[in-house]
Structures are given as structure tokens and as C-alpha cells.
Amino acid sequence: MNEIRTIVSDIKKGNIKPIYFLMGDEPYYIDKISDFIEDNLLDEAEKGFNQQVMYGRDATIEDIVSSAKRYPMMAERQVLIVKEAQDLSRNIEKLVSYAENPQPTTVLVLNYKYKKLDKRKKLHKAIAKSGMIFESKKLYENQVSDWIRRVLSGKSYKIEPKASLMLVEFLGTDLSKISNELDKLMLILPKESIITPKHIEDNIGISKDFNNFELRKAVGEKDILKANRIINYFAENPKNNPLVMTISLLNGYFTHLLSFHGLQDKSKSSVAKTLGVNPYFVDEYFVAARNYPMRKVAQVIAFLRDADVKSKGVGASQSNEDILKELLFKILH
């Protein structure tokens, strides 16, 4: 985030690089930086003659270099944006000669998603010297909730921890998808609102009562009735509640619980930091630890691995519903 702010701040101050190579596994920030450059470097009158968008699948390196070398018309600079530049990965090193001597009146932006330049090769070194290389790294699942909170805070909204984690469970770590859903909520809710699980349920369609986090809580509390209600709901809505996601979340939960048992410092802040979980959920681990001693936790992890194999069709012909019911029975008894 700090690197992005620096890039934007430098552009606003007029400290503009001739090449921006935006690469990495998280497309959200690549798009944000590219869109900022596309929207702000030229005024509307200049864009018609001096702003061009190309696509990697339709262009060659020679096409890009040829366009980059032309001079702007009645403007200080021209902007050339290459989207989906990763489609040029086989020949990307051909940009070396241009990167070593870029046109000073051209701003070349390359959106190189899901891939990275090899730091050992000439192109990386040339762009690092003459321009800007930005690597957009994928966030880990336990980092996304903080990202959601920061994004909303910057726009004068707040969100309850459970609501945030519902989004992560349903949408994964895809920041673009999450951002789109947050935008929808912010259109509906006034500023200073606190987004709740009810808002998520009503506007995005994720159940606040029947989801993997509620299942995890029910399992931790050994609430057999509630756990069975949830898996019955899952059986009726399999597309929104894939078995692989449920097994993965439960496996993460019990792996954390195994680590919890081994902690010497069990203060809430220490548990949250060591396990990498939201402090909001720390109390659940104290409850679950009383219900599942370390030996049982190790046994449950073995059950989960077995269920994961079965869910992939190895050594079993059970339906996903039956696999989940059998797993739950083994865990709770």
C-alpha cells in the first residue's frame, strides 16, 4: 500500500517515469495504478491523439516499441498502456533495447499480470534503472480482512469482523471481486455506516447463519444440533458451499487449535498474533480447546485429511453430503 501511495504521489508531483512495469499475482493493484495513469496523466483534449491502449494478445514487441518511439502531438507527452502484457512473456526480453533508452516523452505502462520478470535478466535491470517496477503480491487469506477494513475506513465506513470474514469465505482473496461488492454496499449505505452480517446477507446473498464460520463455531462448541442444521443447508445449496472449502476451513481451524494447545502465552493478543487470526475469534479457541484436547485435535486433522481425499473421488463413492455428515459425526463424537 505504501509503495502504491508513493507511485501516485510522485505522479501527482510531476515525477513521472518513462516506463511502469506492473507485474505480479494480484491484478487489483495493477489495474488501480494503470487506471490512475490512464485517467490522470493527460487531459481530455490531449487523450484523443496521445493516449493509446494495446493488448498483449494482439500486439508484438515491435508494435509496442514503434508506438512508444513516436512523438506526442500538441502535448508534453503521450501515454501507451499495454494491457494483458503477460501474453508477450515469451518475447518480453526484446524490450531491453527500448528500456535502456526509453523515449522521454512517452509513458509506457505494461500490465504484466500473474507473472514476474526474472531479476537476473537484462530487462528487469534496465527497467529498474530507467523506470519503475511494481510487484503486486497476492494477500494471504488472514490479511484480506484487514485490507477490507482499511479500504472501508478510507471511505468513512466500518465493518464488523464477522461480516468481513463472510466476504473472504465467499469471495476468497480476489480483491477485485471483494472491491466490487464493497462498492455495491457503499452505494446503498450512508457514510459512517457499520457494515454488518445482515447487510452482507441482504445485499450480497451470503447467509449470516449458515456459513463455514458458523459451522466452525458450532463444531468448536460441540453444538451438534446447530452443526447439523448448517450442513443440511449446505446440502441444499452445494454451489455456494463447496465441500472442499468447508474441509479447508475446518482443517485450518483445527491446525490453529493444535498450535493453541502448545502456546505458553495464552493472552488474547499473543494468541491472535501467533495464530494469525482476528482477535474477534480468539475466544472460540479457548472454548474449543476445552472440548478438544490435543490428542483429539490430532485425530480430527486425520479425519479431515481422509475426507479431503474422499471428496476428490479417491477410495470412496460417497456423495459430498454423506462425506460431510460422516466427517461431522467423527469430529463431534
Short mmCIF file of C-alpha atoms in Angstrom, two decimals:
data_model
loop_
_atom_site.label_atom_id
_atom_site.label_comp_id
_atom_site.label_asym_id
_atom_site.label_seq_id
_atom_site.Cartn_x
_atom_site.Cartn_y
_atom_site.Cartn_z
CA MET A 1 0.00 0.00 0.00
CA ASN A 2 2.84 2.42 0.84
CA GLU A 3 4.52 1.74 -2.50
CA ILE A 4 1.26 2.48 -4.33
CA ARG A 5 0.81 5.75 -2.45
CA THR A 6 4.37 6.71 -3.37
CA ILE A 7 3.78 5.98 -7.08
CA VAL A 8 0.56 8.01 -7.10
CA SER A 9 2.11 10.84 -5.09
CA ASP A 10 5.13 11.05 -7.41
CA ILE A 11 2.89 11.18 -10.48
CA LYS A 12 0.82 13.98 -8.94
CA LYS A 13 4.03 15.92 -8.24
CA GLY A 14 5.14 15.50 -11.86
CA ASN A 15 7.84 12.94 -11.11
CA ILE A 16 6.77 10.65 -13.94
CA LYS A 17 8.75 7.64 -15.14
CA PRO A 18 9.02 6.71 -18.83
CA ILE A 19 8.19 3.05 -18.06
CA TYR A 20 5.89 1.50 -15.47
CA PHE A 21 6.16 -2.28 -15.40
CA LEU A 22 3.30 -3.56 -13.22
CA MET A 23 3.60 -7.27 -12.51
CA GLY A 24 2.56 -9.96 -10.05
CA ASP A 25 -0.16 -12.30 -8.84
CA GLU A 26 -2.67 -9.71 -7.56
CA PRO A 27 -4.30 -7.94 -10.54
CA TYR A 28 -6.26 -5.49 -8.37
CA TYR A 29 -3.36 -3.11 -7.70
CA ILE A 30 -2.02 -3.45 -11.23
CA ASP A 31 -5.38 -2.26 -12.55
CA LYS A 32 -5.60 0.54 -9.98
CA ILE A 33 -2.22 2.03 -10.88
CA SER A 34 -2.79 1.59 -14.62
CA ASP A 35 -6.26 3.17 -14.39
CA PHE A 36 -4.86 6.11 -12.39
CA ILE A 37 -2.27 6.78 -15.08
CA GLU A 38 -4.86 6.38 -17.84
CA ASP A 39 -7.25 8.81 -16.14
CA ASN A 40 -4.84 11.46 -14.88
CA LEU A 41 -1.69 11.95 -16.96
CA LEU A 42 -3.39 13.67 -19.89
CA ASP A 43 -6.36 15.99 -20.04
CA GLU A 44 -9.35 15.06 -22.17
CA ALA A 45 -8.25 17.19 -25.13
CA GLU A 46 -4.82 15.51 -25.20
CA LYS A 47 -6.06 11.92 -24.88
CA GLY A 48 -7.53 11.72 -28.39
CA PHE A 49 -4.13 11.94 -30.11
CA ASN A 50 -1.76 10.97 -27.33
CA GLN A 51 -3.23 8.06 -25.40
CA GLN A 52 -3.27 4.55 -26.78
CA VAL A 53 -4.27 1.19 -25.30
CA MET A 54 -2.86 -2.01 -26.76
CA TYR A 55 -3.41 -5.65 -25.77
CA GLY A 56 -0.66 -8.22 -25.47
CA ARG A 57 -2.55 -10.86 -27.43
CA ASP A 58 -2.94 -8.51 -30.43
CA ALA A 59 0.44 -6.76 -30.41
CA THR A 60 4.10 -7.59 -30.85
CA ILE A 61 7.06 -6.11 -29.02
CA GLU A 62 7.95 -4.36 -32.29
CA ASP A 63 4.46 -2.78 -32.41
CA ILE A 64 4.86 -1.50 -28.87
CA VAL A 65 8.33 -0.08 -29.43
CA SER A 66 7.24 1.58 -32.67
CA SER A 67 4.29 3.26 -30.93
CA ALA A 68 6.40 4.23 -27.93
CA LYS A 69 9.00 5.94 -30.08
CA ARG A 70 6.63 8.32 -31.81
CA TYR A 71 6.37 11.90 -30.59
CA PRO A 72 3.28 13.37 -28.92
CA MET A 73 1.00 15.72 -30.85
CA MET A 74 0.41 19.13 -29.28
CA ALA A 75 1.13 17.76 -25.82
CA GLU A 76 4.06 17.33 -23.45
CA ARG A 77 3.86 13.56 -23.51
CA GLN A 78 1.96 10.55 -24.81
CA VAL A 79 0.71 7.56 -22.80
CA LEU A 80 0.87 4.00 -24.12
CA ILE A 81 -0.81 1.33 -21.99
CA VAL A 82 -0.29 -2.36 -22.78
CA LYS A 83 -2.94 -4.48 -21.08
CA GLU A 84 -2.56 -8.25 -20.65
CA ALA A 85 1.15 -7.82 -21.39
CA GLN A 86 1.77 -11.27 -19.91
CA ASP A 87 0.66 -12.64 -23.28
CA LEU A 88 4.00 -11.35 -24.56
CA SER A 89 6.03 -13.24 -21.94
CA ARG A 90 7.89 -15.37 -24.49
CA ASN A 91 9.34 -12.33 -26.20
CA ILE A 92 9.29 -9.76 -23.40
CA GLU A 93 13.11 -9.59 -23.23
CA LYS A 94 13.03 -7.95 -26.68
CA LEU A 95 12.08 -4.76 -24.83
CA VAL A 96 15.62 -4.47 -23.43
CA SER A 97 16.95 -2.08 -26.05
CA TYR A 98 13.97 0.26 -25.62
CA ALA A 99 14.14 0.05 -21.81
CA GLU A 100 17.82 1.01 -21.92
CA ASN A 101 16.98 4.17 -23.88
CA PRO A 102 13.26 4.97 -23.48
CA GLN A 103 11.55 7.83 -25.27
CA PRO A 104 11.45 10.63 -22.65
CA THR A 105 8.13 12.00 -23.94
CA THR A 106 6.37 8.61 -23.71
CA VAL A 107 4.92 6.96 -20.61
CA LEU A 108 4.81 3.23 -21.32
CA VAL A 109 2.68 1.18 -18.92
CA LEU A 110 2.84 -2.61 -19.08
CA ASN A 111 0.26 -4.64 -17.15
CA TYR A 112 2.01 -7.98 -16.67
CA LYS A 113 -0.47 -9.95 -14.59
CA TYR A 114 0.15 -13.28 -12.82
CA LYS A 115 3.80 -13.30 -13.90
CA LYS A 116 7.08 -11.67 -12.88
CA LEU A 117 10.23 -10.59 -14.64
CA ASP A 118 13.37 -12.56 -13.90
CA LYS A 119 15.52 -10.23 -11.79
CA ARG A 120 18.66 -11.80 -13.20
CA LYS A 121 17.88 -10.80 -16.78
CA LYS A 122 18.67 -7.59 -18.62
CA LEU A 123 15.10 -6.31 -18.95
CA HIS A 124 14.49 -6.21 -15.21
CA LYS A 125 17.76 -4.37 -14.65
CA ALA A 126 17.10 -1.92 -17.50
CA ILE A 127 13.58 -1.02 -16.35
CA ALA A 128 14.67 -0.75 -12.72
CA LYS A 129 17.24 1.81 -13.85
CA SER A 130 15.13 3.87 -16.26
CA GLY A 131 11.59 3.36 -14.97
CA MET A 132 9.50 1.77 -12.23
CA ILE A 133 8.88 -1.91 -11.48
CA PHE A 134 5.94 -2.64 -9.19
CA GLU A 135 5.21 -6.16 -7.95
CA SER A 136 1.63 -6.74 -6.82
CA LYS A 137 1.68 -9.64 -4.37
CA LYS A 138 -1.31 -11.79 -3.53
CA LEU A 139 -2.59 -11.26 0.00
CA TYR A 140 -2.85 -14.21 2.34
CA GLU A 141 -6.37 -15.04 3.48
CA ASN A 142 -5.70 -13.76 7.01
CA GLN A 143 -4.59 -10.39 5.55
CA VAL A 144 -7.69 -9.74 3.46
CA SER A 145 -9.95 -8.78 6.37
CA ASP A 146 -7.51 -6.05 7.40
CA TRP A 147 -7.40 -4.88 3.78
CA ILE A 148 -11.22 -4.65 3.73
CA ARG A 149 -11.20 -2.67 6.96
CA ARG A 150 -8.57 -0.22 5.62
CA VAL A 151 -10.38 0.29 2.31
CA LEU A 152 -13.67 1.00 4.07
CA SER A 153 -12.04 3.22 6.68
CA GLY A 154 -10.58 5.38 3.91
CA LYS A 155 -14.12 5.93 2.63
CA SER A 156 -15.68 6.58 6.06
CA TYR A 157 -17.21 3.13 6.62
CA LYS A 158 -16.60 0.37 9.15
CA ILE A 159 -17.32 -3.34 9.07
CA GLU A 160 -17.95 -5.95 11.75
CA PRO A 161 -15.30 -8.73 11.85
CA LYS A 162 -17.79 -11.48 11.08
CA ALA A 163 -19.14 -9.57 8.07
CA SER A 164 -15.62 -9.12 6.75
CA LEU A 165 -14.80 -12.79 7.11
CA MET A 166 -18.06 -13.78 5.41
CA LEU A 167 -16.85 -11.85 2.36
CA VAL A 168 -13.47 -13.58 2.46
CA GLU A 169 -15.06 -17.00 2.77
CA PHE A 170 -17.48 -16.39 -0.11
CA LEU A 171 -15.15 -14.48 -2.47
CA GLY A 172 -11.73 -15.78 -1.47
CA THR A 173 -8.72 -13.47 -1.79
CA ASP A 174 -9.79 -11.91 -5.10
CA LEU A 175 -9.54 -8.21 -4.21
CA SER A 176 -11.29 -7.10 -7.39
CA LYS A 177 -14.39 -9.15 -6.59
CA ILE A 178 -14.39 -8.01 -2.97
CA SER A 179 -13.95 -4.39 -4.04
CA ASN A 180 -16.93 -4.67 -6.40
CA GLU A 181 -19.14 -5.98 -3.58
CA LEU A 182 -17.94 -3.26 -1.21
CA ASP A 183 -18.78 -0.65 -3.85
CA LYS A 184 -22.33 -2.02 -4.04
CA LEU A 185 -22.70 -1.81 -0.26
CA MET A 186 -21.35 1.74 -0.17
CA LEU A 187 -23.90 2.80 -2.80
CA ILE A 188 -26.70 1.53 -0.57
CA LEU A 189 -25.44 2.56 2.86
CA PRO A 190 -24.70 6.14 4.00
CA LYS A 191 -21.21 7.14 5.09
CA GLU A 192 -20.24 6.36 8.69
CA SER A 193 -22.28 3.13 8.47
CA ILE A 194 -21.04 -0.07 10.09
CA ILE A 195 -21.46 -2.98 7.67
CA THR A 196 -22.98 -5.96 9.46
CA PRO A 197 -23.54 -9.63 8.57
CA LYS A 198 -27.19 -8.70 7.94
CA HIS A 199 -26.10 -6.20 5.27
CA ILE A 200 -23.96 -8.91 3.65
CA GLU A 201 -26.84 -11.38 3.70
CA ASP A 202 -29.44 -8.93 2.34
CA ASN A 203 -27.31 -7.38 -0.40
CA ILE A 204 -24.76 -9.99 -1.43
CA GLY A 205 -26.66 -13.20 -0.76
CA ILE A 206 -24.36 -14.83 1.77
CA SER A 207 -26.23 -16.39 4.69
CA LYS A 208 -25.20 -14.92 8.03
CA ASP A 209 -26.36 -18.02 9.92
CA PHE A 210 -25.47 -20.86 7.56
CA ASN A 211 -21.84 -20.47 6.55
CA ASN A 212 -18.49 -22.07 7.28
CA PHE A 213 -17.65 -19.70 10.11
CA GLU A 214 -20.88 -20.55 11.92
CA LEU A 215 -20.17 -24.24 11.28
CA ARG A 216 -16.69 -23.83 12.72
CA LYS A 217 -18.12 -22.14 15.80
CA ALA A 218 -20.77 -24.84 16.25
CA VAL A 219 -18.13 -27.56 15.93
CA GLY A 220 -15.84 -25.79 18.42
CA GLU A 221 -18.72 -25.54 20.91
CA LYS A 222 -19.82 -29.14 20.15
CA ASP A 223 -23.27 -27.79 19.31
CA ILE A 224 -24.44 -30.88 17.44
CA LEU A 225 -27.91 -29.57 16.58
CA LYS A 226 -26.63 -26.30 15.09
CA ALA A 227 -23.82 -28.04 13.20
CA ASN A 228 -26.28 -30.46 11.60
CA ARG A 229 -28.64 -27.66 10.62
CA ILE A 230 -25.78 -25.92 8.85
CA ILE A 231 -24.61 -28.97 6.90
CA ASN A 232 -28.20 -29.69 5.87
CA TYR A 233 -28.34 -26.14 4.49
CA PHE A 234 -25.03 -26.79 2.70
CA ALA A 235 -26.51 -29.93 1.14
CA GLU A 236 -29.40 -27.88 -0.24
CA ASN A 237 -27.06 -25.15 -1.56
CA PRO A 238 -23.96 -27.03 -2.76
CA LYS A 239 -22.84 -24.42 -5.33
CA ASN A 240 -22.45 -21.73 -2.66
CA ASN A 241 -20.95 -24.11 -0.12
CA PRO A 242 -18.42 -26.41 -1.81
CA LEU A 243 -17.16 -29.27 0.31
CA VAL A 244 -13.53 -28.51 -0.47
CA MET A 245 -13.94 -25.04 1.07
CA THR A 246 -15.57 -26.44 4.21
CA ILE A 247 -12.85 -29.05 4.69
CA SER A 248 -10.13 -26.47 4.09
CA LEU A 249 -11.55 -24.03 6.64
CA LEU A 250 -12.07 -26.73 9.27
CA ASN A 251 -8.55 -28.03 8.67
CA GLY A 252 -7.15 -24.54 9.18
CA TYR A 253 -9.21 -24.16 12.34
CA PHE A 254 -8.03 -27.42 13.92
CA THR A 255 -4.44 -26.80 12.84
CA HIS A 256 -4.62 -23.48 14.69
CA LEU A 257 -6.21 -25.26 17.64
CA LEU A 258 -3.31 -27.72 17.74
CA SER A 259 -0.91 -24.77 17.85
CA PHE A 260 -3.06 -23.11 20.53
CA HIS A 261 -2.61 -26.12 22.81
CA GLY A 262 1.15 -25.71 22.56
CA LEU A 263 1.24 -21.99 23.36
CA GLN A 264 2.80 -20.91 26.62
CA ASP A 265 1.44 -17.38 26.42
CA LYS A 266 -2.32 -17.65 26.03
CA SER A 267 -3.15 -13.98 26.37
CA LYS A 268 -5.63 -12.89 23.70
CA SER A 269 -3.19 -10.58 21.95
CA SER A 270 -0.49 -13.25 21.86
CA VAL A 271 -2.89 -15.91 20.57
CA ALA A 272 -4.17 -13.63 17.80
CA LYS A 273 -0.64 -12.68 16.74
CA THR A 274 0.85 -16.19 16.91
CA LEU A 275 -2.01 -17.94 15.13
CA GLY A 276 -2.59 -15.11 12.67
CA VAL A 277 -6.31 -14.91 13.46
CA ASN A 278 -8.62 -11.98 14.02
CA PRO A 279 -8.78 -11.11 17.75
CA TYR A 280 -12.58 -11.27 17.40
CA PHE A 281 -12.34 -15.07 17.11
CA VAL A 282 -9.79 -15.79 19.84
CA ASP A 283 -12.44 -16.67 22.44
CA GLU A 284 -13.60 -19.50 20.19
CA TYR A 285 -10.23 -21.19 20.57
CA PHE A 286 -10.48 -21.17 24.37
CA VAL A 287 -13.89 -22.84 24.15
CA ALA A 288 -12.77 -25.37 21.52
CA ALA A 289 -9.60 -26.22 23.47
CA ARG A 290 -11.75 -27.34 26.40
CA ASN A 291 -13.85 -29.53 24.11
CA TYR A 292 -10.97 -30.96 22.08
CA PRO A 293 -7.78 -31.97 23.90
CA MET A 294 -4.60 -32.15 21.87
CA ARG A 295 -4.91 -35.88 21.13
CA LYS A 296 -8.45 -35.42 19.80
CA VAL A 297 -7.36 -32.45 17.67
CA ALA A 298 -4.66 -34.60 16.02
CA GLN A 299 -7.30 -37.26 15.39
CA VAL A 300 -9.66 -34.69 13.84
CA ILE A 301 -6.94 -33.46 11.47
CA ALA A 302 -6.53 -37.07 10.30
CA PHE A 303 -10.32 -37.29 9.74
CA LEU A 304 -10.18 -34.10 7.68
CA ARG A 305 -7.36 -35.40 5.50
CA ASP A 306 -9.32 -38.59 4.87
CA ALA A 307 -12.45 -36.60 3.96
CA ASP A 308 -10.41 -34.39 1.63
CA VAL A 309 -9.16 -37.46 -0.26
CA LYS A 310 -12.68 -38.89 -0.47
CA SER A 311 -14.08 -35.58 -1.73
CA LYS A 312 -11.68 -35.87 -4.65
CA GLY A 313 -13.05 -39.30 -5.55
CA VAL A 314 -10.18 -41.37 -4.19
CA GLY A 315 -11.20 -44.61 -2.49
CA ALA A 316 -14.86 -43.70 -1.97
CA SER A 317 -18.09 -43.44 -3.90
CA GLN A 318 -19.95 -41.33 -1.33
CA SER A 319 -21.77 -38.12 -2.16
CA ASN A 320 -20.32 -34.88 -0.81
CA GLU A 321 -23.27 -34.65 1.56
CA ASP A 322 -22.54 -38.09 3.03
CA ILE A 323 -18.81 -37.34 3.29
CA LEU A 324 -19.57 -34.18 5.28
CA LYS A 325 -22.10 -35.90 7.55
CA GLU A 326 -19.67 -38.74 8.27
CA LEU A 327 -16.87 -36.25 8.95
CA LEU A 328 -19.02 -34.23 11.32
CA PHE A 329 -20.07 -37.36 13.22
CA LYS A 330 -16.44 -38.40 13.69
CA ILE A 331 -15.42 -34.93 14.87
CA LEU A 332 -18.27 -34.43 17.33
CA HIS A 333 -18.24 -37.88 18.93
#
